[in-house]
mmCIF file of C-alpha atoms in Angstrom:
data_model
loop_
_atom_site.group_PDB
_atom_site.id
_atom_site.type_symbol
_atom_site.label_atom_id
_atom_site.label_comp_id
_atom_site.label_asym_id
_atom_site.label_seq_id
_atom_site.Cartn_x
_atom_site.Cartn_y
_atom_site.Cartn_z
ATOM 1 C CA MET A 1 -19.642 -16.374 11.044
ATOM 2 C CA ARG A 2 -19.002 -14.147 8.024
ATOM 3 C CA LYS A 3 -20.905 -11.034 7.086
ATOM 4 C CA ASN A 4 -21.184 -9.118 3.788
ATOM 5 C CA LEU A 5 -20.331 -5.404 3.965
ATOM 6 C CA LYS A 6 -21.206 -4.716 0.287
ATOM 7 C CA ALA A 7 -18.835 -2.921 -2.088
ATOM 8 C CA LYS A 8 -16.028 -1.075 -0.317
ATOM 9 C CA ALA A 9 -12.321 -0.713 -1.056
ATOM 10 C CA TYR A 10 -10.862 -1.748 2.284
ATOM 11 C CA MET A 11 -7.132 -2.362 2.451
ATOM 12 C CA TYR A 12 -4.905 -2.675 5.512
ATOM 13 C CA PRO A 13 -2.445 -1.160 5.965
ATOM 14 C CA LEU A 14 -2.180 1.830 3.647
ATOM 15 C CA PRO A 15 0.898 4.063 3.652
ATOM 16 C CA VAL A 16 0.891 7.816 4.255
ATOM 17 C CA LEU A 17 2.786 9.280 1.311
ATOM 18 C CA ILE A 18 3.705 12.943 0.977
ATOM 19 C CA VAL A 19 3.970 13.818 -2.707
ATOM 20 C CA GLY A 20 6.190 16.848 -3.353
ATOM 21 C CA THR A 21 6.226 18.923 -6.541
ATOM 22 C CA TYR A 22 7.105 22.370 -7.912
ATOM 23 C CA ASP A 23 4.890 24.399 -10.189
ATOM 24 C CA GLU A 24 6.264 26.063 -13.335
ATOM 25 C CA ASN A 25 7.531 28.969 -11.219
ATOM 26 C CA GLY A 26 9.300 26.784 -8.668
ATOM 27 C CA VAL A 27 6.608 27.202 -6.007
ATOM 28 C CA PRO A 28 6.565 23.976 -3.953
ATOM 29 C CA ASP A 29 3.516 21.951 -3.041
ATOM 30 C CA ALA A 30 2.922 18.721 -1.148
ATOM 31 C CA MET A 31 -0.113 16.500 -0.681
ATOM 32 C CA ASN A 32 -0.972 13.427 1.386
ATOM 33 C CA ALA A 33 -1.777 10.269 -0.600
ATOM 34 C CA ALA A 34 -2.642 6.868 0.845
ATOM 35 C CA TRP A 35 -3.352 5.152 -2.457
ATOM 36 C CA GLY A 36 0.111 4.167 -3.594
ATOM 37 C CA THR A 37 2.343 1.157 -3.978
ATOM 38 C CA ILE A 38 5.470 -0.217 -5.612
ATOM 39 C CA CYS A 39 5.065 -1.326 -9.218
ATOM 40 C CA ASP A 40 8.558 -2.464 -10.222
ATOM 41 C CA THR A 41 12.023 -2.800 -8.713
ATOM 42 C CA ALA A 42 12.524 0.951 -9.055
ATOM 43 C CA GLN A 43 9.049 2.243 -9.821
ATOM 44 C CA VAL A 44 6.125 3.425 -7.735
ATOM 45 C CA ALA A 45 2.459 3.901 -8.611
ATOM 46 C CA LEU A 46 0.195 6.501 -7.013
ATOM 47 C CA VAL A 47 -3.486 7.054 -7.650
ATOM 48 C CA LEU A 48 -3.927 10.827 -7.859
ATOM 49 C CA SER A 49 -7.047 12.665 -8.976
ATOM 50 C CA ALA A 50 -6.349 15.030 -11.893
ATOM 51 C CA SER A 51 -7.861 17.919 -9.939
ATOM 52 C CA HIS A 52 -4.928 18.042 -7.510
ATOM 53 C CA LYS A 53 -2.426 20.876 -7.860
ATOM 54 C CA THR A 54 0.177 18.113 -7.504
ATOM 55 C CA VAL A 55 -0.938 16.481 -10.749
ATOM 56 C CA LYS A 56 -0.946 19.785 -12.617
ATOM 57 C CA ASN A 57 2.601 20.320 -11.321
ATOM 58 C CA LEU A 58 4.065 16.920 -12.078
ATOM 59 C CA LEU A 59 2.682 16.946 -15.598
ATOM 60 C CA LYS A 60 4.595 20.185 -16.157
ATOM 61 C CA THR A 61 7.844 19.288 -14.387
ATOM 62 C CA GLN A 62 7.764 15.533 -15.171
ATOM 63 C CA ALA A 63 8.998 14.935 -11.634
ATOM 64 C CA PHE A 64 7.849 14.416 -8.054
ATOM 65 C CA THR A 65 9.064 13.143 -4.706
ATOM 66 C CA VAL A 66 7.353 10.640 -2.413
ATOM 67 C CA GLY A 67 8.136 11.043 1.268
ATOM 68 C CA VAL A 68 7.075 8.372 3.737
ATOM 69 C CA ALA A 69 5.319 10.086 6.649
ATOM 70 C CA ASP A 70 6.513 9.049 10.088
ATOM 71 C CA ALA A 71 5.145 9.450 13.597
ATOM 72 C CA SER A 72 7.034 12.687 14.228
ATOM 73 C CA ASN A 73 5.333 14.334 11.246
ATOM 74 C CA VAL A 74 1.702 13.272 11.757
ATOM 75 C CA VAL A 75 0.203 16.745 12.142
ATOM 76 C CA ALA A 76 1.918 18.316 9.121
ATOM 77 C CA ALA A 77 1.352 15.165 7.049
ATOM 78 C CA ASP A 78 -2.373 15.308 7.802
ATOM 79 C CA PHE A 79 -2.490 19.061 7.194
ATOM 80 C CA VAL A 80 -1.204 18.786 3.611
ATOM 81 C CA GLY A 81 -4.039 16.326 2.995
ATOM 82 C CA VAL A 82 -6.685 18.580 4.523
ATOM 83 C CA VAL A 83 -5.819 21.782 2.646
ATOM 84 C CA SER A 84 -5.427 22.143 -1.144
ATOM 85 C CA ALA A 85 -2.826 24.298 -2.859
ATOM 86 C CA ASN A 86 -5.528 25.118 -5.393
ATOM 87 C CA THR A 87 -7.085 27.331 -2.720
ATOM 88 C CA MET A 88 -4.075 27.990 -0.422
ATOM 89 C CA PRO A 89 -0.973 28.222 -2.667
ATOM 90 C CA ASP A 90 1.381 28.910 0.261
ATOM 91 C CA LYS A 91 0.056 26.092 2.444
ATOM 92 C CA LEU A 92 3.508 24.551 2.950
ATOM 93 C CA GLU A 93 4.606 27.574 4.957
ATOM 94 C CA LYS A 94 2.279 26.479 7.758
ATOM 95 C CA THR A 95 3.895 23.044 8.091
ATOM 96 C CA GLY A 96 7.246 24.277 9.380
ATOM 97 C CA TRP A 97 8.896 21.843 6.953
ATOM 98 C CA HIS A 98 12.209 22.744 5.320
ATOM 99 C CA LEU A 99 12.507 22.038 1.614
ATOM 100 C CA GLN A 100 15.512 21.441 -0.560
ATOM 101 C CA LYS A 101 15.499 20.812 -4.293
ATOM 102 C CA SER A 102 16.396 17.237 -5.233
ATOM 103 C CA GLU A 103 19.822 16.829 -6.836
ATOM 104 C CA PHE A 104 18.288 14.445 -9.366
ATOM 105 C CA VAL A 105 14.812 15.652 -10.309
ATOM 106 C CA ASN A 106 12.896 18.929 -10.390
ATOM 107 C CA ALA A 107 11.000 18.371 -7.160
ATOM 108 C CA PRO A 108 11.449 19.258 -3.485
ATOM 109 C CA ILE A 109 12.729 17.026 -0.697
ATOM 110 C CA ILE A 110 11.090 17.670 2.672
ATOM 111 C CA GLN A 111 14.025 17.525 5.078
ATOM 112 C CA GLU A 112 11.919 16.445 8.061
ATOM 113 C CA LEU A 113 10.806 13.228 6.310
ATOM 114 C CA PRO A 114 13.393 10.500 6.944
ATOM 115 C CA LEU A 115 12.828 8.638 3.672
ATOM 116 C CA VAL A 116 12.027 10.327 0.351
ATOM 117 C CA LEU A 117 11.883 8.783 -3.137
ATOM 118 C CA GLU A 118 12.993 11.076 -5.975
ATOM 119 C CA CYS A 119 10.993 10.204 -9.086
ATOM 120 C CA LYS A 120 10.833 10.981 -12.771
ATOM 121 C CA LEU A 121 7.327 10.791 -14.195
ATOM 122 C CA VAL A 122 6.887 7.728 -16.401
ATOM 123 C CA SER A 123 3.167 8.065 -17.144
ATOM 124 C CA TYR A 124 -0.118 9.499 -15.912
ATOM 125 C CA ASP A 125 -3.221 7.694 -17.106
ATOM 126 C CA THR A 126 -6.182 10.069 -17.261
ATOM 127 C CA ASP A 127 -8.674 7.170 -17.126
ATOM 128 C CA THR A 128 -7.364 5.299 -14.087
ATOM 129 C CA GLU A 129 -5.592 8.384 -12.612
ATOM 130 C CA ILE A 130 -2.592 6.118 -11.953
ATOM 131 C CA CYS A 131 0.704 8.009 -11.913
ATOM 132 C CA ILE A 132 3.841 5.916 -12.379
ATOM 133 C CA GLY A 133 7.253 7.227 -11.358
ATOM 134 C CA GLU A 134 10.761 5.895 -11.878
ATOM 135 C CA VAL A 135 12.695 6.174 -8.617
ATOM 136 C CA VAL A 136 16.088 7.644 -9.480
ATOM 137 C CA ASN A 137 17.261 7.996 -5.891
ATOM 138 C CA VAL A 138 16.165 7.372 -2.318
ATOM 139 C CA SER A 139 17.185 10.161 0.046
ATOM 140 C CA VAL A 140 17.309 9.089 3.695
ATOM 141 C CA ASP A 141 18.171 10.674 6.980
ATOM 142 C CA GLU A 142 21.181 8.730 8.260
ATOM 143 C CA LYS A 143 19.521 8.392 11.667
ATOM 144 C CA ILE A 144 17.170 5.683 10.295
ATOM 145 C CA LEU A 145 20.009 3.506 8.964
ATOM 146 C CA ASP A 146 21.707 0.672 10.824
ATOM 147 C CA GLU A 147 25.472 0.079 10.949
ATOM 148 C CA LYS A 148 25.331 -1.630 7.539
ATOM 149 C CA GLY A 149 23.528 1.313 5.949
ATOM 150 C CA LYS A 150 20.145 -0.418 5.783
ATOM 151 C CA VAL A 151 16.797 1.077 6.770
ATOM 152 C CA ASP A 152 16.146 0.002 10.366
ATOM 153 C CA LEU A 153 12.550 -0.063 11.581
ATOM 154 C CA THR A 154 13.672 0.302 15.187
ATOM 155 C CA ARG A 155 14.892 3.797 14.190
ATOM 156 C CA PHE A 156 12.136 4.750 11.753
ATOM 157 C CA ASP A 157 8.418 5.030 12.561
ATOM 158 C CA PRO A 158 6.494 5.073 9.269
ATOM 159 C CA ILE A 159 2.774 5.492 9.870
ATOM 160 C CA CYS A 160 -0.123 3.459 8.509
ATOM 161 C CA TYR A 161 -3.528 4.811 7.532
ATOM 162 C CA ASP A 162 -6.710 3.010 8.525
ATOM 163 C CA CYS A 163 -9.082 3.469 5.564
ATOM 164 C CA SER A 164 -12.150 2.660 7.660
ATOM 165 C CA GLY A 165 -11.593 4.297 11.069
ATOM 166 C CA HIS A 166 -9.286 7.020 9.654
ATOM 167 C CA GLY A 167 -6.629 6.621 12.323
ATOM 168 C CA TYR A 168 -2.864 6.790 11.861
ATOM 169 C CA TYR A 169 -0.884 3.945 13.460
ATOM 170 C CA LYS A 170 2.763 3.155 14.090
ATOM 171 C CA LEU A 171 4.156 -0.256 13.238
ATOM 172 C CA GLY A 172 4.171 -2.641 16.162
ATOM 173 C CA GLU A 173 5.619 -6.023 17.025
ATOM 174 C CA LYS A 174 7.479 -8.076 14.411
ATOM 175 C CA VAL A 175 5.522 -11.283 13.853
ATOM 176 C CA GLY A 176 7.376 -13.043 11.072
ATOM 177 C CA ASN A 177 9.919 -13.192 8.285
ATOM 178 C CA ALA A 178 9.003 -13.149 4.622
ATOM 179 C CA PHE A 179 10.328 -15.779 2.213
ATOM 180 C CA SER A 180 11.208 -17.805 5.301
ATOM 181 C CA ASP A 181 8.351 -18.647 7.694
ATOM 182 C CA GLY A 182 6.310 -20.243 4.916
ATOM 183 C CA LYS A 183 9.010 -22.769 4.127
ATOM 184 C CA LYS A 184 7.903 -24.744 7.205
ATOM 185 C CA LEU A 185 4.846 -25.846 5.233
ATOM 186 C CA ASN A 186 6.826 -26.859 2.157
ATOM 187 C CA VAL A 187 7.450 -30.415 3.285
ATOM 188 C CA MET B 1 22.581 14.506 7.504
ATOM 189 C CA ARG B 2 20.977 12.878 4.441
ATOM 190 C CA LYS B 3 22.384 10.071 2.378
ATOM 191 C CA ASN B 4 21.605 8.849 -1.156
ATOM 192 C CA LEU B 5 20.719 5.154 -1.465
ATOM 193 C CA LYS B 6 20.418 5.238 -5.292
ATOM 194 C CA ALA B 7 17.371 3.859 -7.129
ATOM 195 C CA LYS B 8 15.180 1.607 -4.996
ATOM 196 C CA ALA B 9 11.425 1.286 -4.617
ATOM 197 C CA TYR B 10 11.090 1.596 -0.847
ATOM 198 C CA MET B 11 7.616 2.044 0.571
ATOM 199 C CA TYR B 12 6.431 1.682 4.158
ATOM 200 C CA PRO B 13 4.183 0.048 5.026
ATOM 201 C CA LEU B 14 3.140 -2.447 2.374
ATOM 202 C CA PRO B 15 0.145 -4.736 2.874
ATOM 203 C CA VAL B 16 0.216 -8.527 2.694
ATOM 204 C CA LEU B 17 -2.541 -9.446 0.263
ATOM 205 C CA ILE B 18 -3.631 -12.991 -0.497
ATOM 206 C CA VAL B 19 -5.038 -13.133 -4.028
ATOM 207 C CA GLY B 20 -7.434 -16.039 -4.538
ATOM 208 C CA THR B 21 -8.503 -17.453 -7.908
ATOM 209 C CA TYR B 22 -9.867 -20.573 -9.593
ATOM 210 C CA ASP B 23 -8.522 -22.047 -12.781
ATOM 211 C CA GLU B 24 -10.834 -23.094 -15.622
ATOM 212 C CA ASN B 25 -11.474 -26.422 -13.853
ATOM 213 C CA GLY B 26 -12.329 -24.843 -10.506
ATOM 214 C CA VAL B 27 -8.962 -25.673 -8.920
ATOM 215 C CA PRO B 28 -8.199 -22.944 -6.384
ATOM 216 C CA ASP B 29 -4.943 -21.024 -6.072
ATOM 217 C CA ALA B 30 -3.710 -18.217 -3.850
ATOM 218 C CA MET B 31 -0.612 -16.018 -3.903
ATOM 219 C CA ASN B 32 0.929 -13.391 -1.641
ATOM 220 C CA ALA B 33 1.184 -9.894 -3.113
ATOM 221 C CA ALA B 34 2.556 -6.814 -1.372
ATOM 222 C CA TRP B 35 2.274 -4.458 -4.319
ATOM 223 C CA GLY B 36 -1.338 -3.381 -4.130
ATOM 224 C CA THR B 37 -3.491 -0.432 -3.205
ATOM 225 C CA ILE B 38 -6.920 1.133 -3.499
ATOM 226 C CA CYS B 39 -7.607 2.956 -6.766
ATOM 227 C CA ASP B 40 -11.197 4.165 -6.410
ATOM 228 C CA THR B 41 -14.032 4.090 -3.889
ATOM 229 C CA ALA B 42 -14.726 0.460 -4.793
ATOM 230 C CA GLN B 43 -11.687 -0.553 -6.820
ATOM 231 C CA VAL B 44 -8.310 -2.036 -6.000
ATOM 232 C CA ALA B 45 -5.102 -2.210 -8.032
ATOM 233 C CA LEU B 46 -2.541 -5.005 -7.746
ATOM 234 C CA VAL B 47 0.757 -5.304 -9.580
ATOM 235 C CA LEU B 48 0.996 -8.942 -10.660
ATOM 236 C CA SER B 49 3.551 -10.437 -12.996
ATOM 237 C CA ALA B 50 1.937 -12.191 -15.967
ATOM 238 C CA SER B 51 3.889 -15.362 -15.169
ATOM 239 C CA HIS B 52 1.832 -16.050 -12.040
ATOM 240 C CA LYS B 53 -0.745 -18.824 -12.171
ATOM 241 C CA THR B 54 -3.027 -16.271 -10.484
ATOM 242 C CA VAL B 55 -2.893 -14.001 -13.538
ATOM 243 C CA LYS B 56 -3.562 -16.874 -15.933
ATOM 244 C CA ASN B 57 -6.557 -17.783 -13.746
ATOM 245 C CA LEU B 58 -8.070 -14.339 -13.320
ATOM 246 C CA LEU B 59 -7.840 -13.627 -17.035
ATOM 247 C CA LYS B 60 -9.929 -16.761 -17.611
ATOM 248 C CA THR B 61 -12.443 -16.317 -14.788
ATOM 249 C CA GLN B 62 -12.515 -12.489 -14.805
ATOM 250 C CA ALA B 63 -12.569 -12.630 -11.020
ATOM 251 C CA PHE B 64 -10.381 -12.790 -7.930
ATOM 252 C CA THR B 65 -10.480 -12.250 -4.195
ATOM 253 C CA VAL B 66 -8.076 -10.186 -2.089
ATOM 254 C CA GLY B 67 -7.700 -11.330 1.508
ATOM 255 C CA VAL B 68 -5.851 -9.170 3.999
ATOM 256 C CA ALA B 69 -3.338 -11.354 5.841
ATOM 257 C CA ASP B 70 -3.400 -11.052 9.614
ATOM 258 C CA ALA B 71 -1.036 -12.092 12.388
ATOM 259 C CA SER B 72 -2.738 -15.441 12.925
ATOM 260 C CA ASN B 73 -2.079 -16.428 9.293
ATOM 261 C CA VAL B 74 1.571 -15.375 8.874
ATOM 262 C CA VAL B 75 3.002 -18.813 8.080
ATOM 263 C CA ALA B 76 0.398 -19.811 5.487
ATOM 264 C CA ALA B 77 0.415 -16.288 3.997
ATOM 265 C CA ASP B 78 4.165 -16.470 3.544
ATOM 266 C CA PHE B 79 3.979 -20.014 2.187
ATOM 267 C CA VAL B 80 1.672 -19.080 -0.697
ATOM 268 C CA GLY B 81 4.257 -16.461 -1.661
ATOM 269 C CA VAL B 82 7.174 -18.900 -1.483
ATOM 270 C CA VAL B 83 5.670 -21.678 -3.600
ATOM 271 C CA SER B 84 4.134 -21.285 -7.073
ATOM 272 C CA ALA B 85 1.061 -23.147 -8.300
ATOM 273 C CA ASN B 86 2.839 -23.364 -11.649
ATOM 274 C CA THR B 87 5.066 -26.010 -10.065
ATOM 275 C CA MET B 88 2.871 -27.214 -7.156
ATOM 276 C CA PRO B 89 -0.766 -27.091 -8.337
ATOM 277 C CA ASP B 90 -2.132 -28.428 -5.035
ATOM 278 C CA LYS B 91 -0.115 -26.038 -2.839
ATOM 279 C CA LEU B 92 -3.201 -24.740 -1.011
ATOM 280 C CA GLU B 93 -3.729 -28.137 0.599
ATOM 281 C CA LYS B 94 -0.615 -27.529 2.716
ATOM 282 C CA THR B 95 -1.949 -24.295 4.198
ATOM 283 C CA GLY B 96 -4.764 -25.848 6.186
ATOM 284 C CA TRP B 97 -7.018 -23.051 4.902
ATOM 285 C CA HIS B 98 -10.691 -23.724 4.227
ATOM 286 C CA LEU B 99 -12.097 -22.307 1.006
ATOM 287 C CA GLN B 100 -15.603 -21.379 0.010
ATOM 288 C CA LYS B 101 -16.706 -20.032 -3.341
ATOM 289 C CA SER B 102 -17.736 -16.386 -3.245
ATOM 290 C CA GLU B 103 -21.479 -15.773 -3.624
ATOM 291 C CA PHE B 104 -20.716 -12.893 -5.970
ATOM 292 C CA VAL B 105 -17.724 -13.773 -8.154
ATOM 293 C CA ASN B 106 -16.041 -16.923 -9.461
ATOM 294 C CA ALA B 107 -13.211 -16.936 -6.918
ATOM 295 C CA PRO B 108 -12.550 -18.538 -3.530
ATOM 296 C CA ILE B 109 -12.860 -16.936 -0.088
ATOM 297 C CA ILE B 110 -10.293 -18.180 2.410
ATOM 298 C CA GLN B 111 -12.346 -18.609 5.569
ATOM 299 C CA GLU B 112 -9.378 -18.075 7.916
ATOM 300 C CA LEU B 113 -8.761 -14.537 6.575
ATOM 301 C CA PRO B 114 -10.946 -12.088 8.505
ATOM 302 C CA LEU B 115 -11.363 -9.594 5.633
ATOM 303 C CA VAL B 116 -11.660 -10.564 1.980
ATOM 304 C CA LEU B 117 -12.544 -8.376 -1.008
ATOM 305 C CA GLU B 118 -14.525 -10.095 -3.766
ATOM 306 C CA CYS B 119 -13.555 -8.557 -7.106
ATOM 307 C CA LYS B 120 -14.556 -8.590 -10.744
ATOM 308 C CA LEU B 121 -11.652 -8.012 -13.104
ATOM 309 C CA VAL B 122 -11.812 -4.557 -14.688
ATOM 310 C CA SER B 123 -8.506 -4.626 -16.580
ATOM 311 C CA TYR B 124 -5.059 -6.177 -16.715
ATOM 312 C CA ASP B 125 -2.405 -4.067 -18.424
ATOM 313 C CA THR B 126 0.296 -6.277 -19.938
ATOM 314 C CA ASP B 127 2.802 -3.387 -20.001
ATOM 315 C CA THR B 128 2.531 -2.200 -16.407
ATOM 316 C CA GLU B 129 1.192 -5.557 -15.107
ATOM 317 C CA ILE B 130 -1.387 -3.569 -13.125
ATOM 318 C CA CYS B 131 -4.571 -5.524 -12.450
ATOM 319 C CA ILE B 132 -7.630 -3.476 -11.505
ATOM 320 C CA GLY B 133 -10.592 -5.062 -9.774
ATOM 321 C CA GLU B 134 -14.059 -3.780 -8.917
ATOM 322 C CA VAL B 135 -14.899 -4.756 -5.352
ATOM 323 C CA VAL B 136 -18.432 -6.138 -5.408
ATOM 324 C CA ASN B 137 -18.483 -7.224 -1.776
ATOM 325 C CA VAL B 138 -16.325 -7.283 1.335
ATOM 326 C CA SER B 139 -16.652 -10.514 3.298
ATOM 327 C CA VAL B 140 -15.619 -10.183 6.946
ATOM 328 C CA ASP B 141 -15.490 -12.411 9.954
ATOM 329 C CA GLU B 142 -17.907 -10.853 12.453
ATOM 330 C CA LYS B 143 -15.290 -11.117 15.191
ATOM 331 C CA ILE B 144 -13.374 -8.123 13.709
ATOM 332 C CA LEU B 145 -16.421 -5.830 13.776
ATOM 333 C CA ASP B 146 -17.375 -3.472 16.580
ATOM 334 C CA GLU B 147 -20.907 -3.032 17.962
ATOM 335 C CA LYS B 148 -21.767 -0.681 15.096
ATOM 336 C CA GLY B 149 -20.615 -3.190 12.472
ATOM 337 C CA LYS B 150 -17.384 -1.348 11.624
ATOM 338 C CA VAL B 151 -13.951 -2.922 11.232
ATOM 339 C CA ASP B 152 -12.211 -2.542 14.597
ATOM 340 C CA LEU B 153 -8.406 -2.612 14.635
ATOM 341 C CA THR B 154 -8.394 -3.700 18.275
ATOM 342 C CA ARG B 155 -9.960 -6.970 17.034
ATOM 343 C CA PHE B 156 -8.110 -7.357 13.731
ATOM 344 C CA ASP B 157 -4.327 -7.651 13.287
ATOM 345 C CA PRO B 158 -3.496 -6.990 9.621
ATOM 346 C CA ILE B 159 0.214 -7.418 8.965
ATOM 347 C CA CYS B 160 2.610 -5.056 7.218
ATOM 348 C CA TYR B 161 5.515 -6.083 4.996
ATOM 349 C CA ASP B 162 8.907 -4.408 5.300
ATOM 350 C CA CYS B 163 10.246 -4.211 1.728
ATOM 351 C CA SER B 164 13.828 -3.734 2.898
ATOM 352 C CA GLY B 165 14.289 -6.027 5.912
ATOM 353 C CA HIS B 166 11.565 -8.488 4.772
ATOM 354 C CA GLY B 167 9.874 -8.694 8.171
ATOM 355 C CA TYR B 168 6.150 -8.890 8.842
ATOM 356 C CA TYR B 169 4.834 -6.489 11.498
ATOM 357 C CA LYS B 170 1.580 -5.949 13.354
ATOM 358 C CA LEU B 171 0.096 -2.489 13.655
ATOM 359 C CA GLY B 172 1.076 -0.707 16.841
ATOM 360 C CA GLU B 173 0.039 2.368 18.763
ATOM 361 C CA LYS B 174 -2.458 4.839 17.301
ATOM 362 C CA VAL B 175 -0.675 8.162 16.813
ATOM 363 C CA GLY B 176 -3.228 10.366 15.125
ATOM 364 C CA ASN B 177 -6.496 10.986 13.344
ATOM 365 C CA ALA B 178 -6.738 11.684 9.631
ATOM 366 C CA PHE B 179 -8.659 14.706 8.324
ATOM 367 C CA SER B 180 -8.494 16.055 11.850
ATOM 368 C CA ASP B 181 -5.019 16.506 13.381
ATOM 369 C CA GLY B 182 -3.857 18.668 10.487
ATOM 370 C CA LYS B 183 -6.606 21.223 11.075
ATOM 371 C CA LYS B 184 -4.564 22.587 13.990
ATOM 372 C CA LEU B 185 -2.215 24.160 11.439
ATOM 373 C CA ASN B 186 -5.002 25.700 9.369
ATOM 374 C CA VAL B 187 -5.157 28.973 11.313
#
């Protein structure tokens, strides 16, 4: 039996993305964004309200990083979403995170995050608040790579955000293979 | 030790979204899309190549549905991503899915998917290929709701797509609470 819940934007899962920027004086900031996805083979799209310090920063520097939050960084990842740099400019000091400037773009890499996309700003649409970035490099901690140099989800625990219950979840059991399982029906 | 993987759009997790449409004759189609997110309190954004039958359909009908694929629908969900309705117009017949027209928009609800967003087309940008939809209703199977009528992730198994290894995963252990855990650092 189906039920109507009215108009809600429910999507499962959502990622937990830590967007890193510098302001015009090189002061770093980071925020937590769940509304983001891939939009081309080397592009990402984030939906970021113009009021965020992050947006003010990336419009000035034309650059940002996107770190994928993992289970070992839940508390700090949530913290940068709870507190705004508009009111607490030094908020990153409370996270314990160590920052290093990207080799490729004018934005900080958070060393504790195992996978970070380094992006050049392509566009920011003030109507939709969609920010598109060109990924110029992916910086990873070697500990999440397998012997062939590929990201290995048995060594990396990205977290998922539940937009309704507001929990953070690890990935669980593998239940299938894309571009493969469906072929069984193609007979 | 960090390593540079060059330019790649890696994001974890990605959802597995089944986009349902009708063509101008009422023939249903569905495709599998991993590049999608929320973009407002009742809006979703999907990145959909203009070549898809789905895009041709939704531009005509101004409507689409977005079903969240779950573990019990992995094979059919993958199948609709493997085969195009441009070459196999009756592909949905092979899924075994049962369709019902939405009460609110001119698009089909796949009854086997426990959570389906019913959307009116807001815009389709031919440059970015970003499709924005206004969610006018969320149709859920009552079995995924708790006693208070909320979506309960102990009763619903949405799957995640691994953009690098191409696996599908269930959600696992809960590791935190959003807008809450981070407050510990705000002292």
